[in-house]
C-alpha positions as semicolon CSV with decimal commas, in nm:
position;residue;x (nm);y (nm);z (nm)
1;X;11,978;10,467;8,142
2;X;11,876;10,617;7,763
3;X;11,875;10,939;7,625
4;X;11,778;11,199;7,364
5;X;11,811;11,553;7,254
6;X;11,564;11,725;7,223
7;X;11,515;11,968;6,963
8;X;11,718;12,272;7,154
9;X;11,968;12,020;7,209
10;X;11,965;11,952;7,564
11;X;11,993;11,645;7,702
12;X;11,701;11,446;7,863
13;X;11,755;11,118;8,036
14;X;11,502;10,839;8,049
15;X;11,524;10,458;8,232
16;X;11,357;10,214;8,059
17;X;11,189;9,886;8,186
18;X;10,970;9,619;8,139
19;X;10,807;9,504;7,796
20;X;10,450;9,553;7,672
21;X;10,235;9,816;7,550
22;X;10,392;10,150;7,643
23;X;10,420;10,364;8,026
24;X;10,555;10,722;8,075
25;X;10,530;10,805;8,386
26;X;10,665;11,206;8,503
27;X;10,759;11,246;8,853
28;X;10,721;11,549;9,114
29;X;10,899;11,855;9,042
30;X;11,212;11,851;9,227
31;X;11,209;11,491;9,168
32;X;11,374;11,243;8,915
33;X;11,230;10,911;8,794
34;X;11,330;10,734;9,139
35;X;11,019;10,823;9,216
36;X;10,797;10,498;9,073
37;X;11,138;10,293;9,118
38;X;10,860;10,104;9,360
39;X;10,605;10,011;9,099
40;X;10,865;9,894;8,844
41;X;10,849;9,470;8,932
42;X;10,395;9,477;8,861
43;X;10,465;9,729;8,589
44;X;10,704;9,530;8,409
45;X;10,486;9,223;8,372
46;X;10,241;9,462;8,190
47;X;10,445;9,764;7,974
48;X;10,753;9,890;7,797
49;X;10,795;10,213;8,144
50;X;11,018;10,511;8,033
51;X;11,077;10,707;8,339
52;X;11,221;11,057;8,205
53;X;11,413;11,358;8,490
54;X;11,262;11,641;8,343
55;X;11,517;11,874;8,182
56;X;11,655;12,080;8,485
57;X;11,586;11,747;8,767
58;X;11,822;11,463;8,818
59;X;12,131;11,592;8,854
60;X;12,179;11,695;8,507
61;X;12,289;11,958;8,424
62;X;12,107;12,112;8,105
63;X;12,394;12,334;8,001
64;X;12,260;12,656;7,853
65;X;11,919;12,510;7,707
66;X;11,608;12,689;7,770
67;X;11,495;12,651;8,136
68;X;11,221;12,356;8,259
69;X;10,942;12,571;8,162
70;X;10,564;12,370;8,166
71;X;10,582;12,472;7,784
72;X;10,941;12,346;7,738
73;X;10,833;11,967;7,925
74;X;10,594;11,923;7,689
75;X;10,750;11,977;7,405
76;X;11,029;11,749;7,556
77;X;10,775;11,449;7,662
78;X;10,674;11,558;7,239
79;X;11,075;11,504;7,151
80;X;11,099;11,206;7,329
81;X;10,750;11,006;7,209
82;X;10,825;11,068;6,827
83;X;11,178;10,974;6,937
84;X;11,136;10,669;7,127
85;X;10,789;10,663;6,801
86;X;10,586;10,577;7,036
87;X;10,199;10,546;6,979
88;X;9,903;10,408;7,223
89;X;10,043;10,578;7,549
90;X;9,917;10,566;7,889
91;X;9,976;10,788;8,070
92;X;10,149;10,852;8,413
93;X;10,220;11,216;8,587
94;X;10,234;11,300;8,998
95;X;10,224;11,705;9,129
96;X;10,469;11,826;8,799
97;X;10,386;11,573;8,647
98;X;10,031;11,655;8,586
99;X;10,051;12,006;8,514
100;X;10,317;11,887;8,228
101;X;10,055;11,586;8,064
102;X;9,844;11,897;8,112
103;X;10,018;12,143;7,906
104;X;10,115;11,872;7,608
105;X;9,787;11,807;7,564
106;X;9,666;12,188;7,476
107;X;10,017;12,205;7,319
108;X;9,958;11,894;7,076
109;X;9,635;11,763;7,199
110;X;9,566;11,376;7,284
111;X;9,636;11,167;7,002
112;X;9,953;10,998;7,136
113;X;9,784;10,947;7,362
114;X;9,533;10,604;7,551
115;X;9,452;10,672;7,886
116;X;9,603;10,922;8,139
117;X;9,700;10,922;8,524
118;X;9,739;11,168;8,693
119;X;9,812;11,221;9,079
120;X;9,730;11,513;9,363
121;X;9,718;11,835;9,148
122;X;9,528;12,138;9,057
123;X;9,524;12,300;8,759
124;X;9,596;12,649;8,870
125;X;9,826;12,685;9,143
126;X;9,757;13,022;9,303
127;X;9,434;13,084;9,437
128;X;9,232;13,448;9,405
129;X;8,920;13,586;9,521
130;X;8,692;13,335;9,207
131;X;8,948;13,024;9,222
132;X;9,002;12,879;9,625
133;X;9,098;12,491;9,448
134;X;9,457;12,583;9,401
135;X;9,773;12,549;9,695
136;X;9,641;12,500;10,079
137;X;9,302;12,652;9,962
138;X;9,469;12,948;10,006
139;X;9,826;13,056;9,829
140;X;9,760;13,385;9,617
141;X;10,049;13,669;9,505
142;X;10,125;13,714;9,821
143;X;10,260;13,399;9,919
144;X;10,373;13,245;9,579
145;X;10,614;13,633;9,651
146;X;10,719;13,450;9,999
147;X;10,769;13,105;9,860
148;X;10,988;13,281;9,590
149;X;11,173;13,486;9,880
150;X;11,202;13,151;10,008
151;X;11,380;12,952;9,724
152;X;11,596;13,153;9,677
153;X;11,726;13,231;10,005
154;X;11,771;12,907;10,155
155;X;11,615;12,641;9,821
156;X;11,588;12,352;9,982
157;X;11,453;12,446;10,349
158;X;11,201;12,706;10,126
159;X;11,080;12,352;9,853
160;X;11,031;12,208;10,303
161;X;10,812;12,471;10,447
162;X;10,657;12,429;10,076
163;X;10,587;12,039;10,220
164;X;10,502;12,104;10,540
165;X;10,324;12,442;10,620
166;X;10,059;12,326;10,358
167;X;9,712;12,105;10,512
168;X;9,843;11,850;10,637
169;X;9,928;11,905;11,004
170;X;10,145;11,560;11,094
171;X;10,419;11,694;10,823
172;X;10,399;12,051;10,983
173;X;10,512;11,791;11,299
174;X;10,731;11,572;11,212
175;X;10,937;11,914;11,031
176;X;10,935;12,100;11,340
177;X;11,020;11,803;11,530
178;X;11,368;11,747;11,244
179;X;11,259;11,459;11,166
180;X;11,473;11,227;11,025
181;X;11,327;11,187;10,716
182;X;11,303;11,548;10,665
183;X;11,704;11,594;10,685
184;X;11,690;11,323;10,468
185;X;11,529;11,522;10,172
186;X;11,770;11,851;10,264
187;X;12,038;11,699;10,221
188;X;11,914;11,544;9,882
189;X;11,770;11,881;9,759
190;X;12,118;12,057;9,868
191;X;12,269;11,803;9,559
192;X;12,035;12,015;9,269
193;X;12,094;12,343;9,060
194;X;11,828;12,547;9,173
195;X;11,797;12,817;8,916
196;X;11,590;12,635;8,670
197;X;11,403;12,403;8,940
198;X;11,302;12,796;9,014
199;X;11,230;12,873;8,707
200;X;11,053;12,516;8,645
201;X;10,882;12,623;8,983
202;X;10,756;12,973;8,821
203;X;10,659;12,813;8,539
204;X;10,407;12,605;8,740
205;X;10,263;12,861;8,971
206;X;10,194;13,083;8,614
207;X;9,975;12,806;8,535
208;X;9,644;12,774;8,468
209;X;9,412;12,496;8,277
210;X;9,122;12,515;8,413
211;X;9,044;12,542;8,043
212;X;9,187;12,200;7,958
213;X;9,046;11,941;8,187
214;X;8,706;11,933;8,001
215;X;8,852;11,911;7,677
216;X;9,007;11,575;7,709
217;X;8,864;11,347;7,457
218;X;9,052;10,974;7,618
219;X;8,988;10,790;7,945
220;X;9,128;10,913;8,294
221;X;9,235;10,855;8,627
222;X;9,301;11,078;8,928
223;X;9,453;10,981;9,282
224;X;9,396;11,174;9,466
225;X;9,549;11,179;9,904
226;X;9,270;11,231;10,160
227;X;9,568;11,436;10,343
228;X;9,705;11,575;10,087
229;X;9,982;11,871;10,174
230;X;9,838;12,089;9,939
231;X;9,482;12,041;9,801
232;X;9,160;11,944;9,913
233;X;8,833;11,692;9,872
234;X;8,676;12,023;9,657
235;X;9,003;12,010;9,444
236;X;9,005;11,639;9,364
237;X;8,653;11,617;9,273
238;X;8,570;11,993;9,068
239;X;8,929;11,773;8,809
240;X;8,733;11,448;8,864
241;X;8,391;11,672;8,762
242;X;8,574;11,864;8,483
243;X;8,716;11,568;8,280
244;X;8,456;11,370;8,076
245;X;8,445;11,001;8,231
246;X;8,701;11,066;8,427
247;X;8,754;10,783;8,760
248;X;8,874;10,910;9,109
249;X;8,989;10,842;9,387
250;X;9,057;10,931;9,733
251;X;9,390;10,745;9,924
252;X;9,194;10,811;10,271
253;X;9,529;10,870;10,535
254;X;9,792;10,948;10,244
255;X;9,898;11,317;10,153
256;X;10,141;11,430;9,864
257;X;10,170;11,146;9,741
258;X;9,868;10,892;9,753
259;X;10,055;10,646;9,556
260;X;10,430;10,611;9,807
261;X;10,175;10,544;10,075
262;X;9,912;10,246;9,908
263;X;10,156;10,105;9,632
264;X;10,025;9,770;9,636
265;X;9,656;9,961;9,567
266;X;9,798;10,272;9,319
267;X;10,015;9,951;9,093
268;X;9,669;9,751;9,068
269;X;9,420;10,009;9,014
270;X;9,621;10,128;8,744
271;X;9,691;9,833;8,550
272;X;9,304;9,740;8,541
273;X;9,279;10,099;8,477
274;X;9,486;10,060;8,151
275;X;9,433;9,707;8,103
276;X;9,028;9,873;8,017
277;X;8,869;9,886;7,636
278;X;8,587;10,051;7,881
279;X;8,598;10,372;7,968
280;X;8,466;10,407;8,352
281;X;8,150;10,583;8,386
282;X;8,198;10,618;8,759
283;X;8,395;10,760;9,081
284;X;8,387;10,484;9,340
C-alpha cells in the first residue's frame, strides 16, 4: 500500500490502482479499503482509484494522533487530495464515508470534486421529536447511550447488535441463528482496536449535515438498500429531495450495503454517472 502523512503526522494508508480520472472511495465504519475490492476489475479500466483505510481503521494504529472524528477524517481527505495533487475527483462514500464527504463539503467545499456518490446514509443519525429519518427511524439519545454501553462492554458484539436489531428482519434472524457470516464478522471485529472506533462513532452520532445537502453544487448519485438495516425509503427520498439534481437508485432486496448485493449494477451505474457530462435531472 501507498501512504501519506496527514498534517498532524498520522500515517494514512491508501491502495492505488487503475488508470484514468481520479476516483476516491471511502469505506464505512469498522471497514477498510477492502470494501471496494470487488469493483476494481471494472473501475480500474476507467479510473485511477484511491481507496484509503480511514484513520483508526484497517488495523493501522494511529500512534497517539488525533482520533478519527468526522472533522479529522474530512481534513485527512483534503490532505490526501493535496498530497496526490487530485482535482476533478469523483468521490464515493458508503455509510461513514458519506458522512465524511458531507463534513468535507461543509469544511472545504467542492472545488476539488467533480461527481459524488453517497451510499445508504442519513445526514443525521440520531432521531428526536422533529427528526425521524435517522437510524431505524427511532434512534434517540437513550438508544445511543445503550449503544455506547454495548460498545464499551463488548465492541464486536455491539457493532453486530446495531446491524442486527434494525429494520432488516433477515439480518436479525441470521444473527440470532448464529449464521457463519455473522461469526466471521465477529472474529474480524475482535481483531480491531475499539478505542478509536468508539471515538469515531461518538463523532458520527453527534453530527448533523442536513443543512449541507442543499449546498452541494455538483452532480450526486444516491444508492439505498430497499431493506436497509438502518434507513427507510423516506430517508432516501429526503436526501434526494435536498440535494439539487440528485439521482436516486433504490436496490430492492438489499441491506445497508446495496452496492455489495448488486455489484455489477452498481459499477455500471457509477461509471455511467461519472462519464455523463450532463447533470442528472430525474430519479428512476
